[in-house]
PDB file of C-alpha atoms in Angstrom:
ATOM      1  CA  MET A   1      82.329 106.890 206.857  1.00  0.00           C
ATOM      2  CA  PRO A   2      83.886 107.908 203.479  1.00  0.00           C
ATOM      3  CA  LEU A   3      81.852 108.176 200.302  1.00  0.00           C
ATOM      4  CA  LEU A   4      82.856 105.576 197.681  1.00  0.00           C
ATOM      5  CA  LYS A   5      84.770 107.168 194.999  1.00  0.00           C
ATOM      6  CA  GLU A   6      83.661 106.593 191.480  1.00  0.00           C
ATOM      7  CA  GLN A   7      86.626 105.151 189.161  1.00  0.00           C
ATOM      8  CA  THR A   8      87.872 107.850 186.603  1.00  0.00           C
ATOM      9  CA  TYR A   9      89.424 106.539 183.381  1.00  0.00           C
ATOM     10  CA  THR A  10      91.874 107.784 181.197  1.00  0.00           C
ATOM     11  CA  ALA A  11      93.417 107.391 177.552  1.00  0.00           C
ATOM     12  CA  ALA A  12      95.903 105.196 179.046  1.00  0.00           C
ATOM     13  CA  ASP A  13      93.414 102.861 180.474  1.00  0.00           C
ATOM     14  CA  TYR A  14      91.405 102.976 177.112  1.00  0.00           C
ATOM     15  CA  TRP A  15      94.627 102.007 175.222  1.00  0.00           C
ATOM     16  CA  ALA A  16      95.328  99.368 177.788  1.00  0.00           C
ATOM     17  CA  LEU A  17      92.131  97.355 177.146  1.00  0.00           C
ATOM     18  CA  PRO A  18      92.693  93.609 176.340  1.00  0.00           C
ATOM     19  CA  ASP A  19      92.809  92.831 172.637  1.00  0.00           C
ATOM     20  CA  GLY A  20      89.575  92.184 171.255  1.00  0.00           C
ATOM     21  CA  GLN A  21      87.608  94.346 173.954  1.00  0.00           C
ATOM     22  CA  ARG A  22      86.114  97.425 172.697  1.00  0.00           C
ATOM     23  CA  ALA A  23      84.992 100.306 174.652  1.00  0.00           C
ATOM     24  CA  GLU A  24      84.516 104.222 174.391  1.00  0.00           C
ATOM     25  CA  LEU A  25      86.078 106.785 176.886  1.00  0.00           C
ATOM     26  CA  ILE A  26      83.833 109.700 177.609  1.00  0.00           C
ATOM     27  CA  ASN A  27      84.266 112.033 180.276  1.00  0.00           C
ATOM     28  CA  GLY A  28      86.352 109.583 182.285  1.00  0.00           C
ATOM     29  CA  LYS A  29      84.047 106.811 182.030  1.00  0.00           C
ATOM     30  CA  LEU A  30      84.506 103.519 179.932  1.00  0.00           C
ATOM     31  CA  TYR A  31      81.605 102.374 177.955  1.00  0.00           C
ATOM     32  CA  ALA A  32      81.762  98.741 176.819  1.00  0.00           C
ATOM     33  CA  MET A  33      80.353  97.904 173.302  1.00  0.00           C
ATOM     34  CA  ALA A  34      78.494  94.983 172.715  1.00  0.00           C
ATOM     35  CA  PRO A  35      79.034  92.820 169.657  1.00  0.00           C
ATOM     36  CA  PRO A  36      77.279  94.157 166.502  1.00  0.00           C
ATOM     37  CA  THR A  37      74.231  92.400 164.769  1.00  0.00           C
ATOM     38  CA  LEU A  38      74.229  90.932 161.424  1.00  0.00           C
ATOM     39  CA  THR A  39      71.787  94.063 160.174  1.00  0.00           C
ATOM     40  CA  HIS A  40      74.336  96.363 161.856  1.00  0.00           C
ATOM     41  CA  GLN A  41      77.344  95.013 160.131  1.00  0.00           C
ATOM     42  CA  ARG A  42      75.394  94.735 156.559  1.00  0.00           C
ATOM     43  CA  LEU A  43      74.480  98.547 157.131  1.00  0.00           C
ATOM     44  CA  VAL A  44      78.032  99.538 157.961  1.00  0.00           C
ATOM     45  CA  ALA A  45      79.609  97.414 154.949  1.00  0.00           C
ATOM     46  CA  LYS A  46      77.004  99.072 152.418  1.00  0.00           C
ATOM     47  CA  PHE A  47      77.416 102.408 153.762  1.00  0.00           C
ATOM     48  CA  THR A  48      81.097 102.230 153.660  1.00  0.00           C
ATOM     49  CA  GLN A  49      81.178 100.960 150.209  1.00  0.00           C
ATOM     50  CA  LEU A  50      78.471 103.348 148.699  1.00  0.00           C
ATOM     51  CA  LEU A  51      80.402 106.310 150.535  1.00  0.00           C
ATOM     52  CA  SER A  52      83.670 105.375 149.298  1.00  0.00           C
ATOM     53  CA  SER A  53      82.426 104.915 145.720  1.00  0.00           C
ATOM     54  CA  TYR A  54      80.754 108.412 145.875  1.00  0.00           C
ATOM     55  CA  ILE A  55      83.997 110.018 147.176  1.00  0.00           C
ATOM     56  CA  ASP A  56      86.316 108.274 144.533  1.00  0.00           C
ATOM     57  CA  SER A  57      83.892 108.914 141.501  1.00  0.00           C
ATOM     58  CA  HIS A  58      84.126 112.777 142.748  1.00  0.00           C
ATOM     59  CA  ALA A  59      87.793 112.761 143.220  1.00  0.00           C
ATOM     60  CA  GLY A  60      87.270 113.444 146.834  1.00  0.00           C
ATOM     61  CA  GLN A  61      90.112 113.309 149.257  1.00  0.00           C
ATOM     62  CA  CYS A  62      88.305 112.108 152.125  1.00  0.00           C
ATOM     63  CA  MET A  63      88.438 108.565 153.897  1.00  0.00           C
ATOM     64  CA  VAL A  64      85.855 106.469 154.553  1.00  0.00           C
ATOM     65  CA  ILE A  65      86.818 104.383 157.526  1.00  0.00           C
ATOM     66  CA  PRO A  66      84.443 101.732 159.519  1.00  0.00           C
ATOM     67  CA  ALA A  67      84.748 100.758 163.157  1.00  0.00           C
ATOM     68  CA  PRO A  68      86.619  99.549 165.075  1.00  0.00           C
ATOM     69  CA  PHE A  69      88.726 102.971 164.435  1.00  0.00           C
ATOM     70  CA  ALA A  70      89.585 105.339 167.391  1.00  0.00           C
ATOM     71  CA  VAL A  71      88.508 108.729 167.108  1.00  0.00           C
ATOM     72  CA  ASN A  72      89.974 111.115 169.563  1.00  0.00           C
ATOM     73  CA  LEU A  73      87.173 113.564 169.246  1.00  0.00           C
ATOM     74  CA  LEU A  74      88.422 116.798 170.492  1.00  0.00           C
ATOM     75  CA  ALA A  75      92.239 115.919 170.042  1.00  0.00           C
ATOM     76  CA  ASP A  76      92.818 116.166 173.638  1.00  0.00           C
ATOM     77  CA  ASP A  77      93.092 112.574 174.608  1.00  0.00           C
ATOM     78  CA  ASP A  78      89.982 112.898 176.799  1.00  0.00           C
ATOM     79  CA  ILE A  79      87.154 111.501 174.661  1.00  0.00           C
ATOM     80  CA  TRP A  80      87.949 108.496 172.502  1.00  0.00           C
ATOM     81  CA  VAL A  81      85.050 106.961 170.499  1.00  0.00           C
ATOM     82  CA  GLU A  82      84.509 104.337 168.008  1.00  0.00           C
ATOM     83  CA  PRO A  83      81.808 105.656 165.436  1.00  0.00           C
ATOM     84  CA  ASP A  84      80.351 102.933 163.189  1.00  0.00           C
ATOM     85  CA  ILE A  85      81.665 104.817 160.039  1.00  0.00           C
ATOM     86  CA  SER A  86      83.924 107.902 160.027  1.00  0.00           C
ATOM     87  CA  VAL A  87      84.425 109.979 157.081  1.00  0.00           C
ATOM     88  CA  ILE A  88      87.539 112.212 157.426  1.00  0.00           C
ATOM     89  CA  CYS A  89      88.282 115.039 154.804  1.00  0.00           C
ATOM     90  CA  ASP A  90      91.641 116.320 156.718  1.00  0.00           C
ATOM     91  CA  PRO A  91      94.461 113.991 156.148  1.00  0.00           C
ATOM     92  CA  ASP A  92      96.230 115.743 158.794  1.00  0.00           C
ATOM     93  CA  LYS A  93      93.908 114.400 161.459  1.00  0.00           C
ATOM     94  CA  LEU A  94      94.757 110.554 160.477  1.00  0.00           C
ATOM     95  CA  SER A  95      97.637 108.371 162.205  1.00  0.00           C
ATOM     96  CA  GLU A  96      98.050 104.742 162.548  1.00  0.00           C
ATOM     97  CA  LYS A  97      96.600 105.233 166.151  1.00  0.00           C
ATOM     98  CA  GLY A  98      93.352 106.727 164.665  1.00  0.00           C
ATOM     99  CA  CYS A  99      91.683 110.259 164.005  1.00  0.00           C
ATOM    100  CA  SER A 100      92.782 113.301 166.127  1.00  0.00           C
ATOM    101  CA  GLY A 101      89.869 115.734 165.847  1.00  0.00           C
ATOM    102  CA  ALA A 102      86.353 115.666 164.579  1.00  0.00           C
ATOM    103  CA  PRO A 103      85.420 113.633 161.421  1.00  0.00           C
ATOM    104  CA  ASP A 104      83.330 115.496 158.673  1.00  0.00           C
ATOM    105  CA  LEU A 105      80.573 112.860 158.780  1.00  0.00           C
ATOM    106  CA  ILE A 106      79.676 110.379 161.089  1.00  0.00           C
ATOM    107  CA  VAL A 107      77.357 107.206 160.797  1.00  0.00           C
ATOM    108  CA  GLU A 108      76.011 105.519 163.700  1.00  0.00           C
ATOM    109  CA  ILE A 109      73.765 102.534 163.409  1.00  0.00           C
ATOM    110  CA  VAL A 110      71.790 102.250 166.482  1.00  0.00           C
ATOM    111  CA  SER A 111      71.889  98.669 168.263  1.00  0.00           C
ATOM    112  CA  PRO A 112      69.242  97.812 170.996  1.00  0.00           C
ATOM    113  CA  SER A 113      71.509  98.178 173.744  1.00  0.00           C
ATOM    114  CA  ASN A 114      73.085 101.827 172.639  1.00  0.00           C
ATOM    115  CA  GLY A 115      70.150 103.777 171.673  1.00  0.00           C
ATOM    116  CA  LYS A 116      70.631 106.474 174.074  1.00  0.00           C
ATOM    117  CA  MET A 117      74.275 106.679 173.584  1.00  0.00           C
ATOM    118  CA  ASP A 118      73.837 107.383 169.944  1.00  0.00           C
ATOM    119  CA  TYR A 119      70.694 109.743 170.302  1.00  0.00           C
ATOM    120  CA  VAL A 120      71.740 111.744 173.452  1.00  0.00           C
ATOM    121  CA  THR A 121      75.512 111.547 174.556  1.00  0.00           C
ATOM    122  CA  LYS A 122      77.155 111.058 171.044  1.00  0.00           C
ATOM    123  CA  ASN A 123      74.873 113.705 169.545  1.00  0.00           C
ATOM    124  CA  ALA A 124      75.802 116.327 171.887  1.00  0.00           C
ATOM    125  CA  LEU A 125      79.653 115.385 171.783  1.00  0.00           C
ATOM    126  CA  TYR A 126      79.614 115.375 167.808  1.00  0.00           C
ATOM    127  CA  ALA A 127      77.771 118.667 167.789  1.00  0.00           C
ATOM    128  CA  ASP A 128      80.294 120.383 170.426  1.00  0.00           C
ATOM    129  CA  ALA A 129      83.363 119.033 168.670  1.00  0.00           C
ATOM    130  CA  GLY A 130      82.515 120.174 165.258  1.00  0.00           C
ATOM    131  CA  VAL A 131      81.462 117.296 163.174  1.00  0.00           C
ATOM    132  CA  ARG A 132      79.762 118.582 160.169  1.00  0.00           C
ATOM    133  CA  GLU A 133      77.221 115.924 159.735  1.00  0.00           C
ATOM    134  CA  TYR A 134      75.622 113.050 161.796  1.00  0.00           C
ATOM    135  CA  TRP A 135      73.392 110.431 160.750  1.00  0.00           C
ATOM    136  CA  ILE A 136      71.629 108.118 163.089  1.00  0.00           C
ATOM    137  CA  VAL A 137      70.345 104.937 161.379  1.00  0.00           C
ATOM    138  CA  ASP A 138      67.900 102.950 163.528  1.00  0.00           C
ATOM    139  CA  PRO A 139      66.864  99.499 162.195  1.00  0.00           C
ATOM    140  CA  GLN A 140      64.407  98.897 164.910  1.00  0.00           C
ATOM    141  CA  LYS A 141      62.522 102.207 164.214  1.00  0.00           C
ATOM    142  CA  LYS A 142      63.340 101.976 160.420  1.00  0.00           C
ATOM    143  CA  ALA A 143      64.320 105.595 160.527  1.00  0.00           C
ATOM    144  CA  VAL A 144      67.166 107.944 159.828  1.00  0.00           C
ATOM    145  CA  VAL A 145      67.877 111.317 161.708  1.00  0.00           C
ATOM    146  CA  VAL A 146      70.233 113.565 160.096  1.00  0.00           C
ATOM    147  CA  TYR A 147      71.987 116.290 161.865  1.00  0.00           C
ATOM    148  CA  HIS A 148      73.659 119.057 159.639  1.00  0.00           C
ATOM    149  CA  TYR A 149      75.493 120.856 162.629  1.00  0.00           C
ATOM    150  CA  GLU A 150      77.650 123.043 159.988  1.00  0.00           C
ATOM    151  CA  LYS A 151      74.467 124.999 159.128  1.00  0.00           C
ATOM    152  CA  GLU A 152      72.721 124.617 162.627  1.00  0.00           C
ATOM    153  CA  ALA A 153      69.702 123.243 160.931  1.00  0.00           C
ATOM    154  CA  ALA A 154      67.093 121.251 162.721  1.00  0.00           C
ATOM    155  CA  PRO A 155      67.349 117.415 162.488  1.00  0.00           C
ATOM    156  CA  ALA A 156      65.739 115.827 159.514  1.00  0.00           C
ATOM    157  CA  PHE A 157      63.745 112.734 159.888  1.00  0.00           C
ATOM    158  CA  TYR A 158      63.352 109.995 157.250  1.00  0.00           C
ATOM    159  CA  SER A 159      61.925 106.581 157.038  1.00  0.00           C
ATOM    160  CA  PHE A 160      63.990 103.732 155.651  1.00  0.00           C
ATOM    161  CA  GLU A 161      62.032 104.048 152.420  1.00  0.00           C
ATOM    162  CA  THR A 162      62.747 107.833 151.752  1.00  0.00           C
ATOM    163  CA  PRO A 163      65.884 108.769 150.082  1.00  0.00           C
ATOM    164  CA  VAL A 164      68.728 110.675 152.228  1.00  0.00           C
ATOM    165  CA  GLU A 165      71.040 112.945 150.868  1.00  0.00           C
ATOM    166  CA  ALA A 166      74.150 114.010 152.440  1.00  0.00           C
ATOM    167  CA  LYS A 167      74.373 117.778 152.749  1.00  0.00           C
ATOM    168  CA  ILE A 168      77.962 117.825 152.841  1.00  0.00           C
ATOM    169  CA  PHE A 169      78.337 115.699 149.624  1.00  0.00           C
ATOM    170  CA  PRO A 170      75.542 116.951 147.230  1.00  0.00           C
ATOM    171  CA  GLY A 171      74.366 114.163 144.952  1.00  0.00           C
ATOM    172  CA  PHE A 172      74.987 111.436 147.585  1.00  0.00           C
ATOM    173  CA  ARG A 173      71.597 109.702 147.997  1.00  0.00           C
ATOM    174  CA  ILE A 174      70.966 106.592 149.732  1.00  0.00           C
ATOM    175  CA  THR A 175      67.715 104.637 150.627  1.00  0.00           C
ATOM    176  CA  VAL A 176      68.458 102.553 153.612  1.00  0.00           C
ATOM    177  CA  SER A 177      65.483  99.975 152.936  1.00  0.00           C
ATOM    178  CA  GLU A 178      67.407  99.139 149.380  1.00  0.00           C
ATOM    179  CA  LEU A 179      70.581  98.283 151.619  1.00  0.00           C
ATOM    180  CA  LEU A 180      68.875  95.370 153.297  1.00  0.00           C
ATOM    181  CA  LYS A 181      67.491  93.717 150.175  1.00  0.00           C
TER     182      LYS A 181
END
């Protein structure tokens, strides 16, 4: 009796998804994305606004792009993710199709249905791909975990009440609880 073969998906399958259906392609598997909550979207909007303002006021060349925005993480067409917020400082990585290569900073807002994906799967992918800094913002735990991969430092843990500073953007500080007022 033959074993059942598991379906393997490609970038062609990812790009052929029906309009409005969001998913991520990781190691040949498509992962459906649930609609975000109000808190999730409020945090994405505030983070995007504050990061953009900081970069603009410091004559930065980086672009802050919220989801939905396709990131071909390894620029090899095998892994396509949609981080909640991508900050890309190399304009050569950008095209109308998305980002080809690792963003410099990624912020993921944890949803109840995707905690393992953000804390484990994406954490490993982002570290291996060359993302410089990764923030996991967890509204349920009221906590932020910051990975500064560039320095191979241990992750830093913060409460929503504690100011968090981006290591790759000195002077950019944010207290998450203030964003939810």
